[in-house]
Short mmCIF file of C-alpha atoms in Angstrom, two decimals:
data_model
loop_
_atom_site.label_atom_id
_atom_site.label_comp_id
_atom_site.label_asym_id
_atom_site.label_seq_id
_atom_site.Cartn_x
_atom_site.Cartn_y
_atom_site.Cartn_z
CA UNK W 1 -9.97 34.70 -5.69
CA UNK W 2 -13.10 33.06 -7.53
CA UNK W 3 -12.97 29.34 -6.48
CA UNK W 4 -13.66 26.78 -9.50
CA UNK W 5 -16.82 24.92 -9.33
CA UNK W 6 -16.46 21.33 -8.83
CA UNK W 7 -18.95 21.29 -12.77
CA UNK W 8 -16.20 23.48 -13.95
CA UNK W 9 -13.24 21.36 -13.10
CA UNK W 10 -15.41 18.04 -14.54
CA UNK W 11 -16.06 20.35 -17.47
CA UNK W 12 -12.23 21.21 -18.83
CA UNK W 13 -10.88 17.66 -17.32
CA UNK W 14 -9.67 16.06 -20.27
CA UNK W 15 -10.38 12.83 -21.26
CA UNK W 16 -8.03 10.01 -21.22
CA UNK W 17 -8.56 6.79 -23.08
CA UNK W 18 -9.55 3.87 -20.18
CA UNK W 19 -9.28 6.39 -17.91
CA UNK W 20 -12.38 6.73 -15.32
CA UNK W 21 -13.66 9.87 -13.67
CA UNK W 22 -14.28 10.32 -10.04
CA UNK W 23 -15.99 13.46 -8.53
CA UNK W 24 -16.73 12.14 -5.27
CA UNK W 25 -14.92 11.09 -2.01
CA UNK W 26 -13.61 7.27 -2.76
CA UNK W 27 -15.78 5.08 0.10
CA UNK W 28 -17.67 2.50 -0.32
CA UNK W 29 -19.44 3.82 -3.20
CA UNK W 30 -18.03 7.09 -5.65
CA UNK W 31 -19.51 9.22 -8.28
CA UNK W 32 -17.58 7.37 -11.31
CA UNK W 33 -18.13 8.88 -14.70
CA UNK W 34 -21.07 10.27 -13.55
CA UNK W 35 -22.78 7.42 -11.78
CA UNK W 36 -22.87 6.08 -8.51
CA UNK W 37 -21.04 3.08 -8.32
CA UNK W 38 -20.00 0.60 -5.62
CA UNK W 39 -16.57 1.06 -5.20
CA UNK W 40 -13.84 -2.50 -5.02
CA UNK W 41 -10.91 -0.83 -6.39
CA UNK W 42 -9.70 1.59 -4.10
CA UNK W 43 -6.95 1.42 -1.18
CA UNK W 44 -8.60 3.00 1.37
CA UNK W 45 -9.07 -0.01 3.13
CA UNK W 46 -10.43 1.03 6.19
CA UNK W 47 -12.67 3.47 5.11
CA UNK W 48 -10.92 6.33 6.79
CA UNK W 49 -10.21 8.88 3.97
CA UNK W 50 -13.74 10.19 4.27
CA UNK W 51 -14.11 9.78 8.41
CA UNK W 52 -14.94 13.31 9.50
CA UNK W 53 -12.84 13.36 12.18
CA UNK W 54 -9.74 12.78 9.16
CA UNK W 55 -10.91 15.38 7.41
CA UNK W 56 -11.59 17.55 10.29
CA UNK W 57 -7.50 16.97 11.64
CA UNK W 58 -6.61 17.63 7.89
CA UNK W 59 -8.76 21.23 8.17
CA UNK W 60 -7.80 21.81 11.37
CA UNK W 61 -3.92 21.52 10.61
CA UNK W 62 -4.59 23.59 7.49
CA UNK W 63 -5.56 26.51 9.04
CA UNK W 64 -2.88 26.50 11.99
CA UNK W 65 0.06 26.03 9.58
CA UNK W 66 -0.71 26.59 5.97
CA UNK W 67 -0.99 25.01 2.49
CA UNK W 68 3.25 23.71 2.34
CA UNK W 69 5.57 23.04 4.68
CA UNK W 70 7.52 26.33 4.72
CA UNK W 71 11.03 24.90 5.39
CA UNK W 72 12.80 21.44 4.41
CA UNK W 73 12.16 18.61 6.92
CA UNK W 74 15.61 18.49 7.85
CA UNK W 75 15.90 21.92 9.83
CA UNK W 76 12.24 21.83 11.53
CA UNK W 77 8.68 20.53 11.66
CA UNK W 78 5.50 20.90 13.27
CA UNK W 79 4.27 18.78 16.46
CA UNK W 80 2.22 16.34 14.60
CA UNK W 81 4.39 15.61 12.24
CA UNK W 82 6.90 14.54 15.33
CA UNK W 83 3.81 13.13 16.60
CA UNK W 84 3.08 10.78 13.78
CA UNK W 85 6.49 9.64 13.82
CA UNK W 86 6.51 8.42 17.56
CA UNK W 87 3.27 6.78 17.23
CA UNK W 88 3.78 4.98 14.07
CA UNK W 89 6.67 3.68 15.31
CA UNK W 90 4.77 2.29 18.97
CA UNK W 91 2.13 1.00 16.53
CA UNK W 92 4.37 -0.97 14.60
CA UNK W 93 6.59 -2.21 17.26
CA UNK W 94 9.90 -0.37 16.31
CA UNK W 95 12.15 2.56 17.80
CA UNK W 96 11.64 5.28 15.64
CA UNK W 97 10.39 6.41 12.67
CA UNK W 98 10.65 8.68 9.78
CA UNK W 99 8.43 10.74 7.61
CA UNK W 100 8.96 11.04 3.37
CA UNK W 101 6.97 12.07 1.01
CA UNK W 102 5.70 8.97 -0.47
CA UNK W 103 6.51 5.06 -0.52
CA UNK W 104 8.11 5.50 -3.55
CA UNK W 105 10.53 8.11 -1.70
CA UNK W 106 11.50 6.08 1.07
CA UNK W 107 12.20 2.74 -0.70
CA UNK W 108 14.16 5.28 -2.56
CA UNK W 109 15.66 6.31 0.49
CA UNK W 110 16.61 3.19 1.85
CA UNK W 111 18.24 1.58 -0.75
CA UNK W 112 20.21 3.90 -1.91
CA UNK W 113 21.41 4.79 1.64
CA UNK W 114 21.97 1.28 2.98
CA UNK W 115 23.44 -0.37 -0.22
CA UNK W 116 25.56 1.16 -2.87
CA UNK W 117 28.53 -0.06 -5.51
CA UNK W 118 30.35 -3.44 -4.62
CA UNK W 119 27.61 -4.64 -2.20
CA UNK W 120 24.70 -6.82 -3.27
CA UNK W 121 20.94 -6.32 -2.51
CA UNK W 122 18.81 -9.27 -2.68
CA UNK W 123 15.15 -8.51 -4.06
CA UNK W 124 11.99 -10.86 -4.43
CA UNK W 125 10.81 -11.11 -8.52
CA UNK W 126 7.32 -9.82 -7.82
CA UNK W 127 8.09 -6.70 -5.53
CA UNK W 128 6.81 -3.12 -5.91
CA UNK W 129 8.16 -1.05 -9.17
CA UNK W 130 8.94 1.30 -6.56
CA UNK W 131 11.71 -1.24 -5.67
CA UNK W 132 12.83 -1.91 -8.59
CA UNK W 133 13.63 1.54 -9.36
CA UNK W 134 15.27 2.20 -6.17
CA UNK W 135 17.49 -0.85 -6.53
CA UNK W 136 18.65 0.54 -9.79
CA UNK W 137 19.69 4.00 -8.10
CA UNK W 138 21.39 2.19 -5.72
CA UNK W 139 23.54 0.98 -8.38
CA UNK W 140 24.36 -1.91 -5.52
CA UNK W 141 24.34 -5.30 -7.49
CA UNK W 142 20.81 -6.88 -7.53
CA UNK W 143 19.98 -10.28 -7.09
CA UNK W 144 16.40 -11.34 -7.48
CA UNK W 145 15.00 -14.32 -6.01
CA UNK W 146 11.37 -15.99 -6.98
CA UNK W 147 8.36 -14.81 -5.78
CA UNK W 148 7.77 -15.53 -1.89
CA UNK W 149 10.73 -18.41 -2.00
CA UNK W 150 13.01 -18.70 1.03
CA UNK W 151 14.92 -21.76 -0.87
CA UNK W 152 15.15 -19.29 -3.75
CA UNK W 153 16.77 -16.66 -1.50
CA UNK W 154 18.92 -19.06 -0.07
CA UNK W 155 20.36 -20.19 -2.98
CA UNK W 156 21.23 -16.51 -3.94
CA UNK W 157 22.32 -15.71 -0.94
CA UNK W 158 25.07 -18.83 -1.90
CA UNK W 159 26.41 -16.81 -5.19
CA UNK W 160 27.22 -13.54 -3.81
CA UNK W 161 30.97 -14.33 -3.91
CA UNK W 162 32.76 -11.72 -1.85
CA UNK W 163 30.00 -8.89 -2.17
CA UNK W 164 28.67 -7.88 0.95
CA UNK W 165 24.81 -8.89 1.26
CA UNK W 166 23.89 -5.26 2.49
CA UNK W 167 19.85 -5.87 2.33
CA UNK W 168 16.70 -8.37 1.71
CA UNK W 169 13.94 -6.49 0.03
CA UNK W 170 10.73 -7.66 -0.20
CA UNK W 171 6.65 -6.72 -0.45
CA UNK W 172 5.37 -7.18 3.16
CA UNK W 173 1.83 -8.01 1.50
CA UNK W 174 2.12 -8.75 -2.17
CA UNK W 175 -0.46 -6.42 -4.32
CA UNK W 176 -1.21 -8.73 -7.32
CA UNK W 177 -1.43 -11.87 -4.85
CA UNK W 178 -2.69 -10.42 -1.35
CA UNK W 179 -0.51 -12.78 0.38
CA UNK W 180 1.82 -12.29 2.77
CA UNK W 181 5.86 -13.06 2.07
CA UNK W 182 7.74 -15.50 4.48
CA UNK W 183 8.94 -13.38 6.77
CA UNK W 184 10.24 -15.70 10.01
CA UNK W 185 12.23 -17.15 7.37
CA UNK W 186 13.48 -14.10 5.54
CA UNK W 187 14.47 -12.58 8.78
CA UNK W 188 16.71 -15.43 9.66
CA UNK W 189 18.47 -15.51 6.15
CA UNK W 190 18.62 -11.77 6.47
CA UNK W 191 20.52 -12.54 9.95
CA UNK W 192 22.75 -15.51 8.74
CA UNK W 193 23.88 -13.53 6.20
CA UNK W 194 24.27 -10.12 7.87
CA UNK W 195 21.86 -8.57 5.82
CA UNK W 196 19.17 -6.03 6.75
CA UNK W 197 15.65 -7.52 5.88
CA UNK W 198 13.93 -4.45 4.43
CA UNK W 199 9.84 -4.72 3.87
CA UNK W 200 7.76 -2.51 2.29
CA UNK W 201 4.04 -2.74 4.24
CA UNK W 202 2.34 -0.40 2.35
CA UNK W 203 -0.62 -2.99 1.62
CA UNK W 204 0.06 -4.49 5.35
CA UNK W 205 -0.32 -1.65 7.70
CA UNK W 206 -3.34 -1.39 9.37
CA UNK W 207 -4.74 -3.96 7.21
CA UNK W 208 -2.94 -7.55 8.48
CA UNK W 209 -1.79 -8.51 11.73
CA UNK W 210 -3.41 -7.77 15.23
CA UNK W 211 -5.24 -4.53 14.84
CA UNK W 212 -3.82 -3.76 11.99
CA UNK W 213 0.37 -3.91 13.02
CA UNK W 214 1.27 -5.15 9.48
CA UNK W 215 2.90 -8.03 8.06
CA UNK W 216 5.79 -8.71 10.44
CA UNK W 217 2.81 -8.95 13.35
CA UNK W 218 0.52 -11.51 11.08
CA UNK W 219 3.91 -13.66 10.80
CA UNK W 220 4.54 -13.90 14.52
CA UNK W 221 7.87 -11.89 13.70
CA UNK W 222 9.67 -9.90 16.21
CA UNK W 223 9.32 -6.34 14.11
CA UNK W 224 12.62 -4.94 15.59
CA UNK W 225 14.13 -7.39 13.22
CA UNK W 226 13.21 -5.18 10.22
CA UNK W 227 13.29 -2.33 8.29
CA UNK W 228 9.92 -1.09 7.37
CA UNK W 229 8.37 1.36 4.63
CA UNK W 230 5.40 2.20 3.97
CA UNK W 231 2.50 4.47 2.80
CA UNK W 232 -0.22 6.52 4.42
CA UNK W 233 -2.23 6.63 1.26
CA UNK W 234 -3.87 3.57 1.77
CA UNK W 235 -4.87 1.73 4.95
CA UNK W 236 -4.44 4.82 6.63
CA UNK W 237 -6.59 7.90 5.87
CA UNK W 238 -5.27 8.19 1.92
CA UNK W 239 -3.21 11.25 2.56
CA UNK W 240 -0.36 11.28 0.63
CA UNK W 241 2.86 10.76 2.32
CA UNK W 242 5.29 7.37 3.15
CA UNK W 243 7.92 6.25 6.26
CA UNK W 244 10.70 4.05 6.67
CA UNK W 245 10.23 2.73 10.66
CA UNK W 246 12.76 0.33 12.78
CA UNK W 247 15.85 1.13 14.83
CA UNK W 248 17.07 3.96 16.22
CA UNK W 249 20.46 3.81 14.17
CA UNK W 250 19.25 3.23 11.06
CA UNK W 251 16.60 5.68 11.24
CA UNK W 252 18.71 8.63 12.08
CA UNK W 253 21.19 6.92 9.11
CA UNK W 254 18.27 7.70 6.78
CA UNK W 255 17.49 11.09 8.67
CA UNK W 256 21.20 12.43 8.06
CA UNK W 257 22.02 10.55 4.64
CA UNK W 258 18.76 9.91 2.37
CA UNK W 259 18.74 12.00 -0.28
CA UNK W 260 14.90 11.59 -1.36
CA UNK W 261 14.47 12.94 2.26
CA UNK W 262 17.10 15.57 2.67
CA UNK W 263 16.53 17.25 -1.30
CA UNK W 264 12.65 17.54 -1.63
CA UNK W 265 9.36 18.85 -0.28
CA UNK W 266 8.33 16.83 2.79
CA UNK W 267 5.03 15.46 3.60
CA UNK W 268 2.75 18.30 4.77
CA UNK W 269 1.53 18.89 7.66
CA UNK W 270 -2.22 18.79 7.11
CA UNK W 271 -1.66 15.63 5.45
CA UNK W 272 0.25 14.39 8.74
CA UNK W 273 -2.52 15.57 10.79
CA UNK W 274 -4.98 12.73 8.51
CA UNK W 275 -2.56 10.52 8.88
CA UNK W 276 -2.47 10.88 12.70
CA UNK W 277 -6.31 10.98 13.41
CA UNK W 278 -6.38 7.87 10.62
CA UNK W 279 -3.89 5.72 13.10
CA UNK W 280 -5.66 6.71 16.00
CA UNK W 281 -8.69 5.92 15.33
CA UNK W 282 -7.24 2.07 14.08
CA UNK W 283 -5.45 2.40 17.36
CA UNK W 284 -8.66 3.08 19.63
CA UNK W 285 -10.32 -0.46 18.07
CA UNK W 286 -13.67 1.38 17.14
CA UNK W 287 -14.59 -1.13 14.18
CA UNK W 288 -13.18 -0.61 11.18
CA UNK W 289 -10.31 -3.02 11.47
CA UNK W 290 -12.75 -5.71 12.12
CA UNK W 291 -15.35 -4.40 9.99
CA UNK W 292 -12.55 -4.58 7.12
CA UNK W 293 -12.08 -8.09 7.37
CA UNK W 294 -15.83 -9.14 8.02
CA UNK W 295 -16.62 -7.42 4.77
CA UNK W 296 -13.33 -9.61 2.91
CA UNK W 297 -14.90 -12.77 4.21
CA UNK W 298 -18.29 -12.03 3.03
CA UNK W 299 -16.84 -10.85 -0.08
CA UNK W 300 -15.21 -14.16 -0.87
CA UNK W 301 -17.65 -16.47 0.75
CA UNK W 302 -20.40 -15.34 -1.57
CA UNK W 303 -17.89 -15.85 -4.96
CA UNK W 304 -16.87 -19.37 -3.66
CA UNK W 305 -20.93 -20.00 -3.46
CA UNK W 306 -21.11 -18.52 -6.63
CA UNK W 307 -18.50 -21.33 -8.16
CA UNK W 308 -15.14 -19.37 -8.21
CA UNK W 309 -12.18 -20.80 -6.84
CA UNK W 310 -10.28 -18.11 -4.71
CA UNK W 311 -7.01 -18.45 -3.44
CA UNK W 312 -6.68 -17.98 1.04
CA UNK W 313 -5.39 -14.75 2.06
CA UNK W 314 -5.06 -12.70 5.17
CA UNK W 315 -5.29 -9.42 3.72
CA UNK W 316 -8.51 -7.81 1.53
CA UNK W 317 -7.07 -8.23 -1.94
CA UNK W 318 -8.77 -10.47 -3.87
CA UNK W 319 -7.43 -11.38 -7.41
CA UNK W 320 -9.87 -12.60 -9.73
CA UNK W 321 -8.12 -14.69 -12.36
CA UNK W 322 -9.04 -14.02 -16.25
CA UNK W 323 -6.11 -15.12 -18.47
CA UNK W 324 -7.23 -13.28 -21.15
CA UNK W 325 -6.83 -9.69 -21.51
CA UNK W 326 -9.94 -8.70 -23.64
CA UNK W 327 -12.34 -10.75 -21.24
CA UNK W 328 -10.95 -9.20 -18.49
CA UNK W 329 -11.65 -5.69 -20.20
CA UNK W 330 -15.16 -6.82 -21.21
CA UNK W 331 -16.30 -7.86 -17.54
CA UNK W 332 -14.60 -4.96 -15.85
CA UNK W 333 -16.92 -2.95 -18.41
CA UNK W 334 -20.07 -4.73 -17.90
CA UNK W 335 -19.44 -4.43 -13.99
CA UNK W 336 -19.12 -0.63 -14.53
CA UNK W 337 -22.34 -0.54 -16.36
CA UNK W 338 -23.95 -2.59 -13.11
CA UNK W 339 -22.54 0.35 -10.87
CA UNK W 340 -19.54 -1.94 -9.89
CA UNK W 341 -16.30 -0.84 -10.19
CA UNK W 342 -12.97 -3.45 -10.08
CA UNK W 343 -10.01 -2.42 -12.20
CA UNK W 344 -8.53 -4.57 -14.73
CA UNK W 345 -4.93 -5.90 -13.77
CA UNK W 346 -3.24 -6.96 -17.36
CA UNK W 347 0.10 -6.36 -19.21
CA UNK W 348 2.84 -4.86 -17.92
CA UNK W 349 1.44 -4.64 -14.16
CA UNK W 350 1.15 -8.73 -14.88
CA UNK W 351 2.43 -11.49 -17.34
CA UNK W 352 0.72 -11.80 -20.93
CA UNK W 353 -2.26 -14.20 -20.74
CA UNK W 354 -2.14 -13.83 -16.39
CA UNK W 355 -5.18 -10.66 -16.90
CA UNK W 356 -7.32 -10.47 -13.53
CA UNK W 357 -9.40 -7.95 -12.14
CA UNK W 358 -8.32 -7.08 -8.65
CA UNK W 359 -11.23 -6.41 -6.03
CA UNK W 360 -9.85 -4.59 -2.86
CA UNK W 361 -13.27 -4.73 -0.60
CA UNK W 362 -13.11 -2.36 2.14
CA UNK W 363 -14.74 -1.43 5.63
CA UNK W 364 -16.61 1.55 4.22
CA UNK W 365 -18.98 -0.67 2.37
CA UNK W 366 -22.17 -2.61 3.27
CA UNK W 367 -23.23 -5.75 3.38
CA UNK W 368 -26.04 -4.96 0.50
CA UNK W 369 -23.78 -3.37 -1.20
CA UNK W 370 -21.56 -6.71 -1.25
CA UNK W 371 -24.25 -8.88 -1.88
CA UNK W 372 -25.62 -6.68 -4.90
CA UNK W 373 -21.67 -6.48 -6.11
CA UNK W 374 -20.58 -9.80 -6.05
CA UNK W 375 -24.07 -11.13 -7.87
CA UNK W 376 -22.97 -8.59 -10.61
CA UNK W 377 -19.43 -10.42 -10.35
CA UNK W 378 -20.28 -14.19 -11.11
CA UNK W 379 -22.93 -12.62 -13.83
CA UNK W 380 -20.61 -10.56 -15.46
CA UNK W 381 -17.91 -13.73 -15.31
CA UNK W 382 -20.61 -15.84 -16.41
CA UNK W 383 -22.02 -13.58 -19.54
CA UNK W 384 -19.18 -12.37 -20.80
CA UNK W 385 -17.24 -15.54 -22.30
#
């Protein structure tokens, strides 16, 4: 078989309006329609998707057991698929742990396992789509409460009638926002009312909380006292792929009853083995947890020289607040032009007139390259009115 030249594949990609082209790894900087551009838009927070020892795992695990899994996830897989599991889980503080195929898939998972008809899910306004969507499978009852509000909660918590408050959904770090939801009190509303707090940490693990143990960690909160989910396509080593994590019992209750787990393609194991080497090297605290989060300070320090007011946050994301969705299109073009990349947020991801550009700095990048990206910033902000 004649492999296709990465020029060939650039050559017959077809263009999509506002859609960029990458053809380069995504690390601090990437090869974006053609140029090489400092990169503030990608999820691979630590830097980890292009470590050489990732890729090497990923290569490694190729060879030894193939392109696809073979066989569905419920009669067998491989050791480091097992293995991923059981240290995931030690990571984050919680008994077990399961492997799906993507966030998406195991917030699908859990909510249509743990809630159903005649019971009532509780669900924070600004949480994932992914959510969303799995709330309406569910076909539970959905209450949503406003963003990040433990009075709001409380108070729908007070209207459920005589339908059983099965679970408390919400982001663990919020992607528009970068903040982190309330979880001390979530957890105890989630206990008063029998409820199982359910938080999806895609944008918290390894990226909040001591070396990187996720949102329940940064609030002080005992993580057996939640149900997490999550993704391995960001924070660690981009490889597609998602888990749900926490008890024993519910785990194997997912394991034996989730449908997006039990009727589809698991996560592979060369993508497992990325995953693995990703954690590990977070776990070993060689520097890019720290590194992460020296770079986010810098980032923000230099933009609050520079005149713009920036909300706090513990994790990376940085929203830069526009209003207006054609500014926000016109400096997220001028940046590109400067070799900066930092994707427009506007309508539907966000209210009309609430347009930002969202910068997600990361531990691959330098501090040059931050200094020479967030001059281009408060230019672009200032020159394009």
């Amino acid at each position: 078989m004649t492999p296709i030249a990465p020029a060939a594949t650039t050559a017959i990609a077809p263009k999509r309006i506002g859609v960029s082209t990458i053809a380069s790894p995504v690390h601090g900087t990437a090869t974006i329609n053609g140029a090489a551009t400092i990169m503030l838009g990608s999820n691979n927070y630590l830097g980890l998707a292009g470590d050489p020892a990732v890729a090497e795992a990923a290569i490694e695990a190729l060879r030894r057991y193939g392109v696809g899994t073979g066989i569905n996830p419920c009669f067998a897989r491989t050791p480091v698929q097992l293995a991923l599991e059981t240290e995931l889980a030690d990571h984050l503080g919680v008994e077990d742990a399961l492997l799906f195929a993507s966030c998406s898939a195991a917030n699908a998972g859990v909510l249509t396992t743990l809630a159903g008809p005649g019971e009532l899910i509780l669900s924070d306004r600004m949480n994932h789509a992914s959510i969303i969507d799995g709330c309406r499978l569910s076909r539970a009852s959905t209450l949503v409460y406003d963003y990040s509000s433990p009075a709001s909660l409380a108070a729908a918590i007070e209207t459920r009638g005589d339908r059983r408050a099965a679970l408390i959904i919400t982001d663990g770090v919020f992607s528009m926002e970068g903040d982190v939801a309330p979880l001390s009190q979530l957890a105890a509303l989630a206990e008063a009312a029998g409820a199982v707090l359910v938080v999806d940490d895609s944008h918290g693990t390894g990226v909040v909380g001591p070396n990187g143990r996720g949102s329940a960690a940064a609030c002080g909160v005992d993580p057996a006292r939640i149900l997490f989910t999550g993704t391995f396509s960001k924070a660690l080593g981009g490889a597609p792929g998602g888990f749900a994590a926490g008890s024993r019992k519910l785990v194997e209750w997912l394991r034996l009853g989730a449908r997006p787990f039990i009727f589809t393609t698991g996560m592979g194991a060369a993508d497992a083995a990325a995953a693995l080497a990703a954690l590990r090297a977070l776990r070993s605290g060689d520097g890019p947890f720290d590194r992460l989060h020296s770079n986010a300070r810098l980032f923000r320090s230099r933009l609050r020289d520079g005149g713009m007011a920036l909300a706090d946050s513990p994790s990376p994301i940085t929203p830069l607040p526009v209003g207006d969705e054609g500014r926000a299109r016109r400096i997220h073009s001028r940046l590109l032009e400067e070799g900066v990349f930092v994707p427009v947020m506007a309508h539907p991801i966000v209210a009309r007139g609430d347009a930002r550009l969202r910068a997600q700095p990361s531990a691959a990048l330098s501090v040059a390259e931050i200094e020479y990206a967030t001059d281009a910033i408060l230019d672009a902000f200032e020159g394009c009115r």
